[in-house]
Short mmCIF file of C-alpha atoms in Angstrom, two decimals:
data_model
loop_
_atom_site.label_atom_id
_atom_site.label_comp_id
_atom_site.label_asym_id
_atom_site.label_seq_id
_atom_site.Cartn_x
_atom_site.Cartn_y
_atom_site.Cartn_z
CA UNK A 17 10.60 20.92 -8.28
CA UNK A 18 9.68 24.32 -6.74
CA UNK A 19 6.71 24.52 -9.13
CA UNK A 20 5.51 21.01 -8.29
CA UNK A 21 5.49 21.87 -4.59
CA UNK A 22 2.39 24.00 -5.20
CA UNK A 23 0.34 20.83 -5.77
CA UNK A 24 0.11 19.89 -2.12
CA UNK A 25 -3.17 18.83 -0.55
CA UNK A 26 -5.75 21.22 0.83
CA UNK A 27 -6.32 21.45 4.57
CA UNK A 28 -9.35 19.14 4.36
CA UNK A 29 -7.44 16.53 2.34
CA UNK A 30 -4.50 16.64 4.75
CA UNK A 31 -6.78 16.23 7.78
CA UNK A 32 -8.58 13.30 6.12
CA UNK A 33 -5.24 11.66 5.39
CA UNK A 34 -4.11 12.07 9.00
CA UNK A 35 -7.42 10.67 10.30
CA UNK A 36 -7.09 7.57 8.12
CA UNK A 37 -3.50 7.09 9.27
CA UNK A 38 -4.58 7.34 12.91
CA UNK A 39 -7.42 4.85 12.28
CA UNK A 40 -5.01 2.38 10.66
CA UNK A 41 -2.72 2.69 13.70
CA UNK A 42 -5.69 2.03 16.01
CA UNK A 43 -6.62 -1.05 13.99
CA UNK A 44 -3.06 -2.34 14.31
CA UNK A 45 -3.05 -1.86 18.09
CA UNK A 46 -6.50 -3.46 18.37
CA UNK A 47 -5.40 -6.51 16.37
CA UNK A 48 -2.27 -6.93 18.47
CA UNK A 49 -4.35 -6.74 21.68
CA UNK A 50 -7.55 -8.49 20.61
CA UNK A 51 -7.27 -10.85 23.58
CA UNK A 52 -7.84 -7.86 25.89
CA UNK A 53 -9.67 -5.42 23.63
CA UNK A 54 -11.94 -4.06 26.39
CA UNK A 55 -9.06 -2.80 28.53
CA UNK A 56 -6.77 -1.68 25.70
CA UNK A 57 -6.09 2.06 25.84
CA UNK A 58 -4.97 4.55 23.26
CA UNK A 59 -1.19 4.65 22.79
CA UNK A 60 0.71 7.93 23.32
CA UNK A 61 1.89 7.92 19.68
CA UNK A 62 -1.66 7.86 18.30
CA UNK A 63 -2.81 10.42 20.88
CA UNK A 64 0.01 12.73 19.79
CA UNK A 65 -1.02 12.42 16.13
CA UNK A 66 -4.65 13.26 16.97
CA UNK A 67 -3.59 16.24 19.11
CA UNK A 68 -1.53 17.47 16.17
CA UNK A 69 -4.68 17.37 14.03
CA UNK A 70 -6.44 19.43 16.67
CA UNK A 71 -3.75 22.09 16.38
CA UNK A 72 -4.51 22.25 12.66
CA UNK A 73 -7.83 23.91 13.47
CA UNK A 74 -5.90 26.80 15.03
CA UNK A 75 -3.87 27.66 11.90
CA UNK A 76 -6.40 27.51 9.07
CA UNK A 77 -7.34 30.42 6.84
CA UNK A 78 -11.13 30.35 7.27
CA UNK A 79 -11.85 30.64 11.02
CA UNK A 80 -14.99 32.77 10.35
CA UNK A 81 -16.83 29.96 8.57
CA UNK A 82 -19.71 28.77 10.84
CA UNK A 83 -19.30 25.17 9.61
CA UNK A 84 -15.62 25.34 10.50
CA UNK A 85 -16.49 26.67 13.96
CA UNK A 86 -18.85 23.75 14.54
CA UNK A 87 -16.18 21.25 13.47
CA UNK A 88 -13.60 22.85 15.76
CA UNK A 89 -15.96 22.68 18.74
CA UNK A 90 -16.99 19.09 18.06
CA UNK A 91 -13.39 17.97 17.50
CA UNK A 92 -12.33 19.44 20.84
CA UNK A 93 -15.31 17.75 22.48
CA UNK A 94 -14.42 14.34 21.04
CA UNK A 95 -10.63 14.46 21.33
CA UNK A 96 -9.93 17.15 23.90
CA UNK A 97 -9.31 14.72 26.76
CA UNK A 98 -6.75 12.36 25.24
CA UNK A 99 -4.31 13.12 28.06
CA UNK A 100 -6.36 10.76 30.25
CA UNK A 101 -6.60 7.05 29.36
CA UNK A 102 -9.12 6.44 26.57
CA UNK A 103 -10.65 3.15 25.50
CA UNK A 104 -9.43 2.20 22.05
CA UNK A 105 -12.86 1.17 20.71
CA UNK A 106 -14.34 4.55 21.67
CA UNK A 107 -11.55 6.38 19.85
CA UNK A 108 -12.08 4.18 16.75
CA UNK A 109 -15.78 5.09 16.71
CA UNK A 110 -14.97 8.80 16.93
CA UNK A 111 -12.34 8.54 14.18
CA UNK A 112 -14.85 6.82 11.88
CA UNK A 113 -17.31 9.65 12.56
CA UNK A 114 -14.75 12.32 11.63
CA UNK A 115 -13.54 10.45 8.57
CA UNK A 116 -17.12 10.48 7.29
CA UNK A 117 -17.37 14.24 7.96
CA UNK A 118 -14.12 15.09 6.17
CA UNK A 119 -14.90 12.74 3.27
CA UNK A 120 -18.05 14.77 2.71
CA UNK A 121 -16.00 17.99 2.78
CA UNK A 122 -13.45 16.61 0.32
CA UNK A 123 -16.18 15.43 -2.08
CA UNK A 124 -17.60 18.96 -2.06
CA UNK A 125 -14.25 20.39 -3.22
CA UNK A 126 -13.65 20.89 -6.97
CA UNK A 127 -12.52 17.64 -8.61
CA UNK A 128 -10.59 19.60 -11.22
CA UNK A 129 -7.95 22.31 -10.78
CA UNK A 130 -6.53 24.47 -13.54
CA UNK A 131 -2.76 24.37 -13.80
CA UNK A 132 -2.42 28.10 -14.51
CA UNK A 133 -3.87 28.81 -11.08
CA UNK A 134 -0.92 26.96 -9.53
CA UNK A 135 1.96 27.63 -11.90
CA UNK A 136 1.81 29.53 -15.18
CA UNK A 137 5.49 28.80 -15.78
CA UNK A 138 4.84 25.05 -15.72
CA UNK A 139 2.00 25.43 -18.22
CA UNK A 140 4.19 27.41 -20.64
CA UNK A 141 6.87 24.68 -20.72
CA UNK A 142 7.64 23.09 -24.11
CA UNK A 143 10.42 21.15 -25.83
CA UNK A 144 11.80 24.45 -27.11
CA UNK A 145 12.51 25.51 -23.52
CA UNK A 146 14.39 22.36 -22.45
CA UNK A 147 14.87 18.72 -23.42
CA UNK A 148 13.52 16.87 -20.37
CA UNK A 149 12.76 13.14 -20.18
CA UNK A 150 9.61 11.79 -18.57
CA UNK A 151 9.95 11.10 -14.82
CA UNK A 152 11.34 7.63 -14.24
CA UNK A 153 12.72 7.06 -17.75
CA UNK A 154 16.21 6.37 -16.40
CA UNK A 155 15.22 3.87 -13.71
CA UNK A 156 16.05 1.12 -16.22
CA UNK A 157 18.73 1.73 -18.90
CA UNK A 158 17.18 2.17 -22.36
CA UNK A 159 18.40 3.17 -25.78
CA UNK A 160 17.88 6.87 -26.62
CA UNK A 161 15.30 5.87 -29.25
CA UNK A 162 12.91 4.60 -26.56
CA UNK A 163 13.26 7.50 -24.11
CA UNK A 164 10.15 9.66 -23.89
CA UNK A 165 10.58 13.43 -23.64
CA UNK A 166 8.16 15.96 -22.20
CA UNK A 167 6.39 17.99 -24.89
CA UNK A 168 4.10 19.93 -22.57
CA UNK A 169 2.05 19.77 -19.39
CA UNK A 170 -1.73 19.62 -19.69
CA UNK A 171 -3.71 22.48 -18.19
CA UNK A 172 -6.04 20.39 -16.00
CA UNK A 173 -5.22 18.66 -12.73
CA UNK A 174 -7.50 15.92 -11.39
CA UNK A 175 -7.96 15.62 -7.63
CA UNK A 176 -7.41 11.95 -6.71
CA UNK A 177 -8.42 10.42 -3.37
CA UNK A 178 -7.59 6.75 -2.85
CA UNK A 179 -7.72 4.56 0.28
CA UNK A 180 -3.95 4.65 0.74
CA UNK A 181 -3.00 7.98 -0.81
CA UNK A 182 -4.24 11.23 -2.28
CA UNK A 183 -2.86 13.94 -4.49
CA UNK A 184 -3.16 15.74 -7.80
CA UNK A 185 -2.99 13.90 -11.12
CA UNK A 186 -0.60 15.76 -13.40
CA UNK A 187 -0.97 14.84 -17.08
CA UNK A 188 2.12 15.04 -19.28
CA UNK A 189 2.06 14.81 -23.07
CA UNK A 190 5.21 13.22 -24.50
CA UNK A 191 6.87 13.96 -27.82
CA UNK A 192 5.23 10.87 -29.35
CA UNK A 193 1.76 12.32 -28.73
CA UNK A 194 0.79 9.93 -25.93
CA UNK A 195 -0.51 11.12 -22.57
CA UNK A 196 1.17 9.94 -19.35
CA UNK A 197 -0.62 10.65 -16.03
CA UNK A 198 1.46 11.08 -12.86
CA UNK A 199 0.26 11.40 -9.29
CA UNK A 200 1.91 14.25 -7.37
CA UNK A 201 1.97 12.90 -3.81
CA UNK A 202 3.04 15.01 -0.82
CA UNK A 203 3.95 13.68 2.60
CA UNK A 204 4.31 16.20 5.40
CA UNK A 205 5.45 13.61 7.99
CA UNK A 206 9.29 13.46 8.14
CA UNK A 207 9.08 10.18 10.07
CA UNK A 208 7.57 8.48 7.00
CA UNK A 209 10.10 9.69 4.42
CA UNK A 210 12.55 6.86 5.09
CA UNK A 211 9.71 4.37 4.61
CA UNK A 212 9.10 5.80 1.15
CA UNK A 213 12.77 5.32 0.24
CA UNK A 214 12.50 1.69 1.40
CA UNK A 215 9.53 1.20 -0.90
CA UNK A 216 11.49 2.62 -3.84
CA UNK A 217 14.33 0.14 -3.25
CA UNK A 218 11.94 -2.81 -3.50
CA UNK A 219 10.45 -1.44 -6.72
CA UNK A 220 13.93 -1.08 -8.20
CA UNK A 221 14.66 -4.72 -7.32
CA UNK A 222 11.50 -5.81 -9.16
CA UNK A 223 12.47 -3.73 -12.21
CA UNK A 224 15.85 -5.44 -12.41
CA UNK A 225 14.22 -8.85 -12.00
CA UNK A 226 11.95 -8.10 -14.96
CA UNK A 227 15.03 -7.88 -17.15
CA UNK A 228 16.00 -11.44 -16.24
CA UNK A 229 12.46 -12.83 -16.36
CA UNK A 230 12.29 -11.68 -19.97
CA UNK A 231 15.42 -13.68 -20.82
CA UNK A 232 14.31 -16.98 -19.31
CA UNK A 233 12.48 -19.40 -21.58
CA UNK A 234 9.60 -20.45 -19.32
CA UNK A 235 8.84 -17.01 -17.83
CA UNK A 236 9.12 -15.23 -21.19
CA UNK A 237 6.78 -17.77 -22.82
CA UNK A 238 4.15 -17.01 -20.17
CA UNK A 239 4.76 -13.22 -20.22
CA UNK A 240 5.58 -13.30 -16.51
CA UNK A 241 6.72 -9.84 -15.47
CA UNK A 242 6.20 -7.65 -12.44
CA UNK A 243 3.95 -4.65 -13.04
CA UNK A 244 6.16 -1.88 -11.61
CA UNK A 245 5.02 1.76 -11.85
CA UNK A 246 7.55 4.54 -12.23
CA UNK A 247 8.13 6.23 -8.88
CA UNK A 248 10.50 9.18 -8.55
CA UNK A 249 11.29 11.17 -5.40
CA UNK A 250 11.89 14.76 -6.50
CA UNK A 251 12.33 15.94 -2.89
CA UNK A 252 12.12 14.32 0.56
CA UNK A 253 8.42 15.12 0.88
CA UNK A 254 7.35 15.04 -2.79
CA UNK A 255 7.07 12.09 -5.17
CA UNK A 256 5.90 11.59 -8.74
CA UNK A 257 4.19 8.22 -9.21
CA UNK A 258 3.02 6.82 -12.52
CA UNK A 259 -0.75 6.65 -12.26
CA UNK A 260 -3.31 4.32 -13.81
CA UNK A 261 -6.72 6.07 -13.59
CA UNK A 262 -8.68 2.89 -14.38
CA UNK A 263 -6.96 0.78 -11.70
CA UNK A 264 -8.96 -0.41 -8.71
CA UNK A 265 -7.61 -1.69 -5.41
CA UNK A 266 -8.96 -4.72 -3.62
CA UNK A 267 -10.11 -2.47 -0.76
CA UNK A 268 -12.07 -0.28 -3.18
CA UNK A 269 -13.83 -3.38 -4.54
CA UNK A 270 -14.68 -4.38 -0.99
CA UNK A 271 -16.09 -0.92 -0.25
CA UNK A 272 -18.18 -1.00 -3.44
CA UNK A 273 -19.65 -4.35 -2.41
CA UNK A 274 -20.45 -2.99 1.06
CA UNK A 275 -22.06 0.19 -0.29
CA UNK A 276 -24.37 -1.88 -2.52
CA UNK A 277 -25.61 -3.62 0.62
CA UNK A 278 -26.10 -0.32 2.44
CA UNK A 279 -23.33 -0.23 5.05
CA UNK A 280 -19.79 1.09 5.44
CA UNK A 281 -16.80 -1.22 5.15
CA UNK A 282 -15.20 0.09 8.35
CA UNK A 283 -18.35 -0.76 10.29
CA UNK A 284 -17.54 -4.46 9.77
CA UNK A 285 -14.13 -4.04 11.40
CA UNK A 286 -15.66 -2.19 14.34
CA UNK A 287 -18.39 -4.86 14.60
CA UNK A 288 -15.70 -7.54 14.74
CA UNK A 289 -13.98 -5.94 17.73
CA UNK A 290 -17.29 -5.22 19.45
CA UNK A 291 -18.16 -8.92 19.22
CA UNK A 292 -14.76 -9.73 20.72
CA UNK A 293 -15.51 -7.30 23.53
CA UNK A 294 -18.91 -8.91 24.11
CA UNK A 295 -17.27 -12.32 24.54
CA UNK A 296 -14.65 -10.93 26.92
CA UNK A 297 -17.34 -9.01 28.83
CA UNK A 298 -19.01 -12.32 29.68
CA UNK A 299 -15.74 -13.59 31.15
CA UNK A 300 -15.33 -16.23 28.44
CA UNK A 301 -11.93 -17.14 27.07
CA UNK A 302 -11.16 -16.06 23.53
CA UNK A 303 -10.29 -19.12 21.41
CA UNK A 304 -9.51 -19.80 17.77
CA UNK A 305 -12.95 -21.32 17.43
CA UNK A 306 -14.64 -18.12 18.63
CA UNK A 307 -12.54 -16.00 16.26
CA UNK A 308 -13.37 -18.32 13.38
CA UNK A 309 -17.10 -18.20 14.16
CA UNK A 310 -17.10 -14.38 14.19
CA UNK A 311 -15.16 -14.25 10.92
CA UNK A 312 -17.38 -16.79 9.18
CA UNK A 313 -20.51 -15.05 10.49
CA UNK A 314 -19.40 -11.81 8.83
CA UNK A 315 -18.58 -13.69 5.62
CA UNK A 316 -21.88 -15.54 5.41
CA UNK A 317 -24.16 -12.72 6.50
CA UNK A 318 -22.55 -9.56 5.14
CA UNK A 319 -19.57 -9.98 2.80
CA UNK A 320 -19.27 -13.23 0.86
CA UNK A 321 -16.15 -14.85 -0.57
CA UNK A 322 -17.33 -13.97 -4.10
CA UNK A 323 -16.71 -10.20 -4.04
CA UNK A 324 -13.80 -10.32 -6.49
CA UNK A 325 -15.42 -13.05 -8.58
CA UNK A 326 -18.73 -11.18 -8.85
CA UNK A 327 -16.93 -7.99 -9.86
CA UNK A 328 -15.08 -9.85 -12.64
CA UNK A 329 -18.29 -11.51 -13.89
CA UNK A 330 -20.02 -8.13 -14.13
CA UNK A 331 -17.10 -6.52 -15.99
CA UNK A 332 -16.36 -9.41 -18.37
CA UNK A 333 -19.54 -10.71 -19.95
CA UNK A 334 -17.71 -12.86 -22.50
CA UNK A 335 -16.38 -16.15 -21.14
CA UNK A 336 -13.13 -15.80 -23.11
CA UNK A 337 -12.51 -12.30 -21.70
CA UNK A 338 -13.21 -13.53 -18.18
CA UNK A 339 -10.87 -16.50 -18.62
CA UNK A 340 -8.08 -14.29 -20.00
CA UNK A 341 -8.46 -11.78 -17.17
CA UNK A 342 -8.33 -14.55 -14.56
CA UNK A 343 -5.28 -16.12 -16.21
CA UNK A 344 -3.35 -12.83 -16.24
CA UNK A 345 -4.43 -11.99 -12.70
CA UNK A 346 -3.35 -15.43 -11.41
CA UNK A 347 0.05 -15.10 -13.09
CA UNK A 348 0.56 -11.65 -11.58
CA UNK A 349 -0.46 -12.80 -8.11
CA UNK A 350 1.92 -15.75 -8.43
CA UNK A 351 4.86 -13.40 -8.98
CA UNK A 352 3.90 -10.97 -6.22
CA UNK A 353 3.17 -13.70 -3.68
CA UNK A 354 6.52 -15.30 -4.48
CA UNK A 355 8.29 -11.96 -3.98
CA UNK A 356 6.48 -11.31 -0.69
CA UNK A 357 7.50 -14.67 0.74
CA UNK A 358 10.98 -15.15 -0.73
CA UNK A 359 12.30 -11.61 -0.20
CA UNK A 360 10.64 -11.32 3.25
CA UNK A 361 8.61 -8.23 2.35
CA UNK A 362 5.97 -6.57 4.49
CA UNK A 363 2.50 -8.06 4.33
CA UNK A 364 0.45 -7.21 1.26
CA UNK A 365 -2.43 -4.88 2.14
CA UNK A 366 -5.82 -4.70 0.37
CA UNK A 367 -5.32 -1.02 -0.45
CA UNK A 368 -1.93 -1.84 -1.97
CA UNK A 369 -3.20 -4.53 -4.38
CA UNK A 370 -4.11 -2.51 -7.48
CA UNK A 371 -5.89 -4.35 -10.30
CA UNK A 372 -6.05 -3.08 -13.89
CA UNK A 373 -9.48 -4.04 -15.26
CA UNK A 374 -8.52 -3.71 -18.91
CA UNK A 375 -5.52 -6.07 -18.79
CA UNK A 376 -5.68 -8.04 -15.54
CA UNK A 377 -2.23 -6.80 -14.54
CA UNK A 378 -1.56 -6.22 -10.84
CA UNK A 379 0.84 -3.74 -9.26
CA UNK A 380 1.61 -3.72 -5.55
CA UNK A 381 2.12 -0.60 -3.44
CA UNK A 382 3.80 -0.22 -0.03
CA UNK A 383 6.09 -3.28 -0.31
CA UNK A 384 9.16 -2.93 1.95
CA UNK A 385 11.80 -5.29 3.29
CA UNK A 386 10.51 -6.61 6.62
CA UNK A 387 13.03 -6.08 9.42
CA UNK A 388 11.10 -8.34 11.80
CA UNK A 389 12.75 -11.77 11.96
CA UNK A 390 9.72 -13.50 13.50
CA UNK A 391 7.80 -15.91 11.29
CA UNK A 392 4.15 -14.81 10.76
CA UNK A 393 1.45 -17.50 10.78
CA UNK A 394 0.40 -16.44 7.26
CA UNK A 395 3.39 -16.55 4.84
CA UNK A 396 1.65 -14.35 2.25
CA UNK A 397 -1.78 -12.88 1.51
CA UNK A 398 -4.18 -15.44 0.05
CA UNK A 399 -7.60 -14.41 1.32
CA UNK A 400 -10.86 -16.25 0.73
CA UNK A 401 -11.82 -13.92 -2.11
CA UNK A 402 -8.49 -14.40 -3.91
CA UNK A 403 -8.64 -18.17 -3.40
CA UNK A 404 -12.23 -18.37 -4.69
CA UNK A 405 -11.45 -16.32 -7.80
CA UNK A 406 -8.19 -18.04 -8.80
CA UNK A 407 -9.59 -21.54 -7.97
CA UNK A 408 -7.51 -24.57 -7.00
CA UNK A 409 -6.23 -25.00 -10.56
CA UNK A 410 -4.60 -21.59 -10.45
CA UNK A 411 -2.79 -22.44 -7.20
CA UNK A 412 -1.52 -25.90 -8.11
CA UNK A 413 2.07 -26.95 -8.83
CA UNK A 414 5.27 -24.95 -9.13
CA UNK A 415 7.80 -24.39 -11.92
CA UNK A 416 11.49 -24.93 -11.19
CA UNK A 417 14.17 -23.24 -13.28
CA UNK A 418 17.55 -22.28 -11.79
CA UNK A 419 18.81 -18.71 -12.05
CA UNK A 420 22.18 -18.01 -10.46
CA UNK A 421 22.11 -14.28 -11.21
CA UNK A 422 19.42 -13.56 -8.63
CA UNK A 423 21.83 -13.44 -5.70
CA UNK A 424 23.98 -10.87 -7.52
CA UNK A 425 20.90 -8.69 -8.04
CA UNK A 426 19.88 -8.92 -4.39
CA UNK A 427 23.19 -7.90 -2.82
CA UNK A 428 23.32 -4.17 -3.80
CA UNK A 429 19.63 -3.69 -2.91
CA UNK A 430 20.06 -5.37 0.48
CA UNK A 431 23.23 -3.37 1.14
CA UNK A 432 21.29 -0.11 0.76
CA UNK A 433 18.55 -1.45 3.04
CA UNK A 434 21.01 -2.49 5.78
CA UNK A 435 22.93 0.80 5.62
CA UNK A 436 19.64 2.71 5.86
CA UNK A 437 18.77 0.72 8.97
CA UNK A 438 22.09 1.71 10.52
CA UNK A 439 21.49 5.37 9.77
CA UNK A 440 18.19 5.15 11.63
CA UNK A 441 20.14 3.81 14.64
CA UNK A 442 18.13 0.62 14.66
CA UNK A 443 19.49 -2.20 16.78
CA UNK A 444 18.12 -4.91 14.50
CA UNK A 445 19.00 -5.55 10.90
CA UNK A 446 16.98 -7.49 8.35
CA UNK A 447 18.06 -10.83 9.86
CA UNK A 448 16.98 -9.91 13.38
CA UNK A 449 20.51 -9.94 14.86
CA UNK A 450 20.94 -7.57 17.76
CA UNK A 451 24.20 -5.68 17.28
CA UNK A 452 25.04 -2.16 18.51
CA UNK A 453 25.62 0.34 15.73
CA UNK A 454 29.12 1.30 16.82
CA UNK A 455 30.39 -2.27 16.29
CA UNK A 456 29.55 -2.25 12.58
CA UNK A 457 32.36 -2.00 10.07
CA UNK A 458 32.68 -2.70 6.36
CA UNK A 459 33.37 -6.40 6.84
CA UNK A 460 30.39 -6.79 9.16
CA UNK A 461 28.07 -5.07 6.68
CA UNK A 462 29.39 -7.31 3.91
CA UNK A 463 28.71 -10.41 6.01
CA UNK A 464 25.18 -9.21 6.75
CA UNK A 465 24.49 -8.65 3.05
CA UNK A 466 25.81 -12.09 2.11
CA UNK A 467 23.83 -13.81 4.86
CA UNK A 468 20.63 -11.95 3.96
CA UNK A 469 20.96 -12.89 0.29
CA UNK A 470 21.70 -16.49 1.25
CA UNK A 471 18.60 -16.57 3.48
CA UNK A 472 16.43 -15.46 0.55
CA UNK A 473 17.96 -18.07 -1.75
CA UNK A 474 17.29 -20.71 0.92
CA UNK A 475 13.63 -19.70 1.08
CA UNK A 476 13.40 -20.02 -2.69
CA UNK A 477 15.00 -23.46 -2.67
CA UNK A 478 12.50 -24.60 -0.03
CA UNK A 479 9.63 -23.57 -2.28
CA UNK A 480 10.95 -25.61 -5.19
CA UNK A 481 11.54 -28.54 -2.85
CA UNK A 482 7.81 -29.20 -2.48
CA UNK A 483 6.93 -26.82 0.36
CA UNK A 484 4.65 -24.64 -1.77
CA UNK A 485 1.52 -26.72 -1.02
CA UNK A 486 2.12 -26.32 2.72
CA UNK A 487 2.50 -22.54 2.34
CA UNK A 488 -0.70 -22.23 0.31
CA UNK A 489 -2.58 -24.29 2.90
CA UNK A 490 -1.26 -22.06 5.72
CA UNK A 491 -2.13 -18.86 3.84
CA UNK A 492 -5.69 -19.96 3.03
CA UNK A 493 -6.46 -21.44 6.47
CA UNK A 494 -9.17 -19.48 8.27
CA UNK A 495 -7.60 -20.00 11.73
CA UNK A 496 -4.48 -18.08 10.66
#
């Protein structure tokens, strides 16, 4: 662990990560206040994050660089007056400008780092030194014959920058000769560490469910299993995540389609809010019809509903390969959409939907149990591009097969989630009940776990009772 801590991001990579996090927070505030976007101001939390980035210019190791001096001056000029109220749209424009600047700086950095520059001791490791299993081998019990051991660490580290994360790709060669890439991800924000533990609990639930899906006749016949990467927290701020270099997120596909047309993907989001501001500036009332017209105008003129479909057609020339990819993708989305709705997980994000081009498998990142008891208008993510690619045939009908072991699997996972909520001194648990922390005892926690598991089983029974068509219609409706 001490040796892995050397693989943290550079200053430029850390600043870029913080800028993207601040931009995502601004987008969330803008979406929540789109009815009054012109008068919406920057929140103190986002302003504090940006001010913290400004302090980063004071503690870097290359203050004599003229390019660095220009960036420091410009950053203070753009964000030096956040103490006074700032319009949210103006801050979004400035953040987009600085993200473009730092992306250029990060691209100029070496894409490959030698391991001996970071840790010679790690490079000299072998099976003669110690018998160490691959990270994540004990997440699911296996026989000793199937456990992979570390033979050595490869000398090269790839620098990986993705929409939702960044880090160094550490390549490990196992005793069977195969190569296993892992992403060494650092997070310097203590406030986000608990969120990472919540994500790991959901992944462990999906791993346990895979064991039972493999034993059921209908799911085993269709090879229906969750694609769950190995994810191990070696310290509060450091994680090792199984990496798939060929995988591509839905957001990356969207950005590729935008770059081919000569514009940035984030410019569409900013254009959307500027059009909302233009309507409000005229004194007109914002209606569902106006929102739908803006959305459809962007779809028809800039980004069509065939982005995912066109990408698949270009990558799979053979009709049989295309059909097999679409079949596997549809099956994977079926499982993940079911998990998102039934287990009341956080909304699936485009940067979290990772597609494997060679197999069609899909793994989801950033899934957590949603502590908000309110019912969202969209039960799960089924965007126009997903709907167009999977077609109506891929979304029709529902299989029903009882499994009474599911509730027993849910209870220990939900117990950890509820206890974690109590430790964070939250006043709301996963069911939305408002109960002071000091009134909780063992019996109360047990009741909460039982009720939460029962609520999930009720949601599943409603799906099999014929409600699935209504949910699909709500998820694919443009007004929602």
